Coordinates of C-alpha atoms and ligand atoms in Angstrom, one line a residue:
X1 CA -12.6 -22.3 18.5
X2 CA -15.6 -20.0 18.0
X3 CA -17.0 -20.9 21.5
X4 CA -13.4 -20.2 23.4
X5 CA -13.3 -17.0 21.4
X6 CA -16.8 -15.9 22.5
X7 CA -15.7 -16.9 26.4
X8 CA -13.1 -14.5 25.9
X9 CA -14.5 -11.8 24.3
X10 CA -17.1 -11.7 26.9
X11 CA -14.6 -11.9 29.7
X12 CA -12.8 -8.8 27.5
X13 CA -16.5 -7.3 28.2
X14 CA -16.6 -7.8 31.5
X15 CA -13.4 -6.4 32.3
X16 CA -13.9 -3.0 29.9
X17 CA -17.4 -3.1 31.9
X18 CA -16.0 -3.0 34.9
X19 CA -13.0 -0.6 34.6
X20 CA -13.0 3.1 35.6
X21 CA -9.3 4.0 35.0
X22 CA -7.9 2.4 31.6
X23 CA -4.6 2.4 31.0
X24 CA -3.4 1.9 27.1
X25 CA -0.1 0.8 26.0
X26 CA 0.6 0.6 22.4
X27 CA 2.9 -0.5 19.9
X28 CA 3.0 -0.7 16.2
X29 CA 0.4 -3.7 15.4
X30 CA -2.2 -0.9 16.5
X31 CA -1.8 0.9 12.9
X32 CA -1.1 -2.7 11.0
X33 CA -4.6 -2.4 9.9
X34 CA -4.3 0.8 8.4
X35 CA -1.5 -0.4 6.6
X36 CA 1.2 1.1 8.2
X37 CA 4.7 -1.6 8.4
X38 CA 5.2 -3.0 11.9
X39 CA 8.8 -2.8 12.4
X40 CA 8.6 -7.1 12.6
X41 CA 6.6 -7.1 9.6
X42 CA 9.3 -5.1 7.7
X43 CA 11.4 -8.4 9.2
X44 CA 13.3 -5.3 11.6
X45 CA 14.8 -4.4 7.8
X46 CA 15.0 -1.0 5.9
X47 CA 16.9 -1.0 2.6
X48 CA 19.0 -4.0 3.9
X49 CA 19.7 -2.0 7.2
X50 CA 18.5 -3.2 10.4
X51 CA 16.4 -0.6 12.2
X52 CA 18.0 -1.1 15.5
X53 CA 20.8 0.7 13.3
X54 CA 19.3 3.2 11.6
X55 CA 17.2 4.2 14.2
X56 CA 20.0 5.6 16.4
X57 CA 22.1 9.1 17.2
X58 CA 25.2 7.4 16.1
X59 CA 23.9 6.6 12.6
X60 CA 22.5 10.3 12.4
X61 CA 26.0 11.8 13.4
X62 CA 27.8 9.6 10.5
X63 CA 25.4 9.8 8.2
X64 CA 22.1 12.1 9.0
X65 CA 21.3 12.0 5.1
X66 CA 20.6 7.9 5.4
X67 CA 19.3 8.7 8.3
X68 CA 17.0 11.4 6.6
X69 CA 15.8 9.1 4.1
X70 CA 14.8 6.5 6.4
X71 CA 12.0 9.1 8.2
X72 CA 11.4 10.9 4.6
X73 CA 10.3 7.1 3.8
X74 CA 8.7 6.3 6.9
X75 CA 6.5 10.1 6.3
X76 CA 6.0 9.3 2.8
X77 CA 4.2 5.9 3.6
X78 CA 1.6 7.9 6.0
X79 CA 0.2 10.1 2.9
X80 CA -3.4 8.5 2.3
X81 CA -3.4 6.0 5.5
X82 CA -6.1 6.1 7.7
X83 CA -7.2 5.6 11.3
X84 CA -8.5 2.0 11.7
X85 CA -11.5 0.3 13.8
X86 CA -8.5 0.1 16.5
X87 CA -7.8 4.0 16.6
X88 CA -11.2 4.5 16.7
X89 CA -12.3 2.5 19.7
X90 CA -9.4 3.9 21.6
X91 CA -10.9 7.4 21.0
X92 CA -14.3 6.4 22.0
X93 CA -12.9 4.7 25.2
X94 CA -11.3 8.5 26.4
X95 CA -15.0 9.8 26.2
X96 CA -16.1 6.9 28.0
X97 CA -14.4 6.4 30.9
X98 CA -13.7 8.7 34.2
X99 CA -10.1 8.0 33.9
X100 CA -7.6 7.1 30.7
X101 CA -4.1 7.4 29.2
X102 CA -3.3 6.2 25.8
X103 CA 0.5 5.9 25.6
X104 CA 1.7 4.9 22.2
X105 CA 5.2 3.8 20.8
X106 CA 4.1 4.8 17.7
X107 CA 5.1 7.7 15.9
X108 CA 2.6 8.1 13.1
X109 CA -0.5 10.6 13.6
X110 CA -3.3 8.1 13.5
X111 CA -4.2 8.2 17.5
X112 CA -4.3 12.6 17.3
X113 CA -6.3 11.7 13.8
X114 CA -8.9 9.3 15.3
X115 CA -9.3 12.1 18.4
X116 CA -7.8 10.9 21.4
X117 CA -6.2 14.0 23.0
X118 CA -5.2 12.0 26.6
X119 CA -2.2 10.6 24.8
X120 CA 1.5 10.0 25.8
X121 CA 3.7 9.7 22.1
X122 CA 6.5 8.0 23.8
X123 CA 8.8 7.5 20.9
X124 CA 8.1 11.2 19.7
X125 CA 6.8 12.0 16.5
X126 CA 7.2 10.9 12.9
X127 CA 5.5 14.5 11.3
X128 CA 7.7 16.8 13.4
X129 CA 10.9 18.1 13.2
X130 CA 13.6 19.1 16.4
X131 CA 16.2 21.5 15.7
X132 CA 19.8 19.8 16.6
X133 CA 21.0 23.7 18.0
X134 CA 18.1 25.3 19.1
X135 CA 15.5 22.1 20.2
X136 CA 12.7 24.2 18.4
X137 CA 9.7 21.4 17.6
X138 CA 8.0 21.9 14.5
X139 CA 4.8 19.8 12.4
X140 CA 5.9 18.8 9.5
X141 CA 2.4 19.6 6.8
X142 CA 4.2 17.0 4.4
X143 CA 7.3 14.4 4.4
X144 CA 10.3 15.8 3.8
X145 CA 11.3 16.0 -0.1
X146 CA 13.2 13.0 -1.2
X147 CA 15.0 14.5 -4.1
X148 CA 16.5 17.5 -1.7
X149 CA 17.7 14.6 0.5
X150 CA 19.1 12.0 -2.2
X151 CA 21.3 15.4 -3.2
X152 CA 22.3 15.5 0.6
X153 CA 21.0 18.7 1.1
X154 CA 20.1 18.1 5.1
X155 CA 16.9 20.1 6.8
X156 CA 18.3 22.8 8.7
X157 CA 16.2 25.9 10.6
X158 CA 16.7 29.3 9.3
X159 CA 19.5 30.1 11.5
X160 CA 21.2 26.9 10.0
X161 CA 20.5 24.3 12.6
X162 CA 20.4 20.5 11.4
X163 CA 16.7 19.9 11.9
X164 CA 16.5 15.7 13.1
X165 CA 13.2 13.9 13.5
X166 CA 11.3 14.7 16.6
X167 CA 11.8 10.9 17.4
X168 CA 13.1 8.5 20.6
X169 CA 15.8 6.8 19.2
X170 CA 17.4 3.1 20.5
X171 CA 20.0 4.6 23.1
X172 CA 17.6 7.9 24.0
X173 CA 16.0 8.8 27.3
X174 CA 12.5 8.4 27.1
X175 CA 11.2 12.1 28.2
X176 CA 11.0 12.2 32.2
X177 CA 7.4 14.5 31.9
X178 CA 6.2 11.6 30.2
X179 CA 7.2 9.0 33.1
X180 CA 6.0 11.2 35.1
X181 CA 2.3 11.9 33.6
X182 CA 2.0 7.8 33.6
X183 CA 3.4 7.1 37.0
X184 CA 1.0 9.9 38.7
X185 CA -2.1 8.3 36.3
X186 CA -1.2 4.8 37.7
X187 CA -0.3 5.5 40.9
X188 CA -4.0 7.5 41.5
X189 CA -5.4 3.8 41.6
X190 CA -4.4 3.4 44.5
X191 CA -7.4 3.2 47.3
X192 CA -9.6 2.9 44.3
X193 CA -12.0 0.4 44.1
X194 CA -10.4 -3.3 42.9
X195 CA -11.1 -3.6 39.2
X196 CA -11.0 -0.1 38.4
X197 CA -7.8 -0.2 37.0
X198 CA -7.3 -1.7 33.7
X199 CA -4.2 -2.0 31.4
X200 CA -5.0 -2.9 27.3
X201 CA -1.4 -3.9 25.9
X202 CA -2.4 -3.5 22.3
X203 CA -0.2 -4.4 19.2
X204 CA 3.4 -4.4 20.5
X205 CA 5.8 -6.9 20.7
X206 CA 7.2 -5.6 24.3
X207 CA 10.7 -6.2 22.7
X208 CA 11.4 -2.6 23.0
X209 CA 12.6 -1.8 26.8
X210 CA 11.1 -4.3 27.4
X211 CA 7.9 -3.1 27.5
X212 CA 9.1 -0.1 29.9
X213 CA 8.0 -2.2 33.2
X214 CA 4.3 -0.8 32.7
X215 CA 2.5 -4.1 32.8
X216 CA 4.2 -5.3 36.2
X217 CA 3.4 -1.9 37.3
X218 CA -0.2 -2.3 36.9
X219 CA -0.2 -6.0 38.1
X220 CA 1.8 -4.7 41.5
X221 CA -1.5 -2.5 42.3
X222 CA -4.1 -4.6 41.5
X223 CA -5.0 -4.0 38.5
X224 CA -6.5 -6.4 35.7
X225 CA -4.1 -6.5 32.3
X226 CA -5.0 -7.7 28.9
X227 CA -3.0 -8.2 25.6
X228 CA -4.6 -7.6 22.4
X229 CA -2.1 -9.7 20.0
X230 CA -2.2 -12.1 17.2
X231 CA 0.8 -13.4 18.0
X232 CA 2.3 -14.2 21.7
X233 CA 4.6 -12.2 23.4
X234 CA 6.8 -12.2 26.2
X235 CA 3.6 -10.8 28.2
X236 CA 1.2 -13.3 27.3
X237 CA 1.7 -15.7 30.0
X238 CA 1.1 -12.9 32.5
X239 CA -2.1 -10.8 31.6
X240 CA -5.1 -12.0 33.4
X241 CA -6.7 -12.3 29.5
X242 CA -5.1 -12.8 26.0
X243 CA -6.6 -11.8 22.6
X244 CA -5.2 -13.5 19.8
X245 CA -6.9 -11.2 17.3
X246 CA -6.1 -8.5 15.1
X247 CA -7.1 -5.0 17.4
X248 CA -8.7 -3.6 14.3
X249 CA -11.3 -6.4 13.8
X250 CA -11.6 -7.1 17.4
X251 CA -12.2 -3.8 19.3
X252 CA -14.0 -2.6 16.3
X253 CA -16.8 -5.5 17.2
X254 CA -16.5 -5.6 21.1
X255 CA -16.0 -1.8 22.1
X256 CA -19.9 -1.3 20.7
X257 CA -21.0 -4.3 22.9
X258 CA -19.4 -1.8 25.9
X259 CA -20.0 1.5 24.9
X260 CA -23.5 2.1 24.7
Ligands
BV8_1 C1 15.1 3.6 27.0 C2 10.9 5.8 17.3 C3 16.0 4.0 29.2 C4 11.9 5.7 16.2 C5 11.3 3.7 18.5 C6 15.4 -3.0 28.5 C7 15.3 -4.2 27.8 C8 15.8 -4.3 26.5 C9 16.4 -3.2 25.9 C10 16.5 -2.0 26.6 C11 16.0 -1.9 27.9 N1 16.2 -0.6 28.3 C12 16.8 0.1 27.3 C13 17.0 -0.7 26.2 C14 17.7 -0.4 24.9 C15 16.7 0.1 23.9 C16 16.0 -1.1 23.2 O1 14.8 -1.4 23.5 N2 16.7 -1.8 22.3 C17 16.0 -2.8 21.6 C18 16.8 -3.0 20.3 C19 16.0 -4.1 22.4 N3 15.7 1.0 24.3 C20 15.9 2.3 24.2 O2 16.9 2.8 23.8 C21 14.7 3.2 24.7 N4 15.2 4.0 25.7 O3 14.6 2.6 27.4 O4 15.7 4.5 27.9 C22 14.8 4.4 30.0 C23 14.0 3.4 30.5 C24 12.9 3.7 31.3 C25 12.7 5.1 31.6 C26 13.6 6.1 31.1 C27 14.6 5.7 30.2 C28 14.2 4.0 23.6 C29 13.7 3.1 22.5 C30 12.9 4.0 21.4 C31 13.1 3.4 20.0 N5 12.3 4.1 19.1 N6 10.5 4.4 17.7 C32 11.3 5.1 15.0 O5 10.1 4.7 15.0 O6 12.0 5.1 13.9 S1 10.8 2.1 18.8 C33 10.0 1.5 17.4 O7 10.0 0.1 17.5 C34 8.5 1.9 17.3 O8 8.2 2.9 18.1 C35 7.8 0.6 17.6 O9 6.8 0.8 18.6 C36 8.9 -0.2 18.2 C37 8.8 -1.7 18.0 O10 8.5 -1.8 16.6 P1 7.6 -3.0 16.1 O11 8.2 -4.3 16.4 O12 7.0 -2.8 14.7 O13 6.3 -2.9 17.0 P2 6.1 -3.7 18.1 O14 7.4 -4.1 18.9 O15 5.2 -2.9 18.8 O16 5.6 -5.1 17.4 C38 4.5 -5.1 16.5 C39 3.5 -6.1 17.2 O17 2.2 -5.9 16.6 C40 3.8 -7.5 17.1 O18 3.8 -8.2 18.3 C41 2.7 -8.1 16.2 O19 2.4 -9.4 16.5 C42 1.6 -7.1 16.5 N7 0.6 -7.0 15.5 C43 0.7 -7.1 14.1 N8 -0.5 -6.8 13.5 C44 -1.4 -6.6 14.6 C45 -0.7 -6.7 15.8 N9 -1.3 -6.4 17.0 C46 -2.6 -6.1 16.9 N10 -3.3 -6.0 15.8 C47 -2.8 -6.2 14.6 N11 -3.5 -6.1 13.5

């Protein structure tokens, strides 16, 4: 075991070695490690719901107090967490390289925390608000108060707009300017040298849309494609390389061997 893991660690070199444009897609086994819930480690459940129900705009127009609670939760759970050896890495990589992109389905803060700035938040934000009337985004400084919400008194702005969580929901549009910022970053590969272009898949399951096509994208124009994953996917039998290891632990020994 030890000697396939070394093979494949030092092919994971090789490739981070070799790349000049880095493309990171992540999902929520990146902040496992810091002890943030991955949606299939809370078994897809909150309070007996299923998430795929909670986290919709039909549940917030029947019941945006429920709703509420759900993100007031979700907030509360991010006091005291920290940026692991994963979120880290990621930030050093941005410094490193000539070209990289960190888009994240997560929601929490850990990736702005650790210091990556070249970052696409593709399900939105768990620590902001958008007003419902007047689409006015604002940073939450702590979760929202649980007591105000189990009294159903909703978040509104001070002209009385219901504030909702500054969150993609299952049934949203992702935003366009985001498709847009990765399909330009991507699509500048092209006439670059081959094995520039490198794509980390990092912590995520690739069962939401699918995984958003990214992957196939990368593959289409040459480019090299890892998963970082202790369990498989449906994307492990097409990256060119397969980590089954926790990111934390694993980036937080190989990045190093990289980027001196
Ligand atoms: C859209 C914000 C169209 C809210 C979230 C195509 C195929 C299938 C379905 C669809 C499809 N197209 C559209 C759909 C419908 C829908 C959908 O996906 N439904 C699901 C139920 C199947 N999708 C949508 O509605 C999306 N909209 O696609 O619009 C479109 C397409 C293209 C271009 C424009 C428009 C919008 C979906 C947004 C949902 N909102 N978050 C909130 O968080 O409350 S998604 C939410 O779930 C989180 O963001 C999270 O990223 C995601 C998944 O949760 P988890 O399972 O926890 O995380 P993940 O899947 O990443 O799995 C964890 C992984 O970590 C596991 O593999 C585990 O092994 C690994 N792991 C654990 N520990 C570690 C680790 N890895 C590394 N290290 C560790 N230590």
């Amino acid at each position: 075991m030890n000697s396939m893991r070394n093979s494949d660690e030092q092919e994971l070199i090789h490739l981070l070695s070799m790349a000049r444009r880095v493309f990171v897609f992540c999902g929520a086994g990146v902040s496992a490690e810091s002890g943030v819930p991955t949606f299939r480690g809370m078994g897809g459940l909150w309070e007996g719901h299923r998430v795929e129900e909670v986290a919709t705009p039909e549940a917030f127009q029947r019941d945006p107090a429920t709703v509420w609670r759900f993100y007031a939760a979700r907030q509360a759970g991010l006091v005291g967490v920290q940026p692991n050896p994963a979120h880290h890495a990621l930030a050093a990589m941005e410094h490193h390289y000539p070209a990289f992109l960190l888009v994240s389905q997560n929601v929490d803060d850990l990736h702005e925390r650790a210091g990556n700035r070249q970052l696409v938040k593709l399900h939105g934000s768990l620590m902001e608000t958008r007003c419902t009337t007047h689409g006015t985004v604002t940073a939450l400084k702590a979760p929202m108060p649980l007591p105000q919400l189990e009294r159903g008194e909703l978040p509104r702005c001070p002209q009385g707009g219901l504030l909702r969580p500054n969150v993609v929901w299952f049934g949203e549009w992702l935003n366009p300017d985001h498709l847009l910022r990765i399909e330009q970053f991507l699509l500048a590969a092209e006439g670059e040298p081959p094995g520039s272009l490198l794509l980390l898949s990092i912590g995520t399951s690739g069962q939401v849309s699918g995984g958003y096509g990214f992957l196939e994208l990368v593959s289409a124009l040459g480019g090299r494609t890892v998963e970082i994953n202790p369990e498989p996917t449906p994307f492990s039998k097409a990256v060119d390389l397969a980590l089954r290891s926790p990111a934390g632990e694993l980036l937080g020994r190989v990045w190093p061997q990289v980027g001196r």
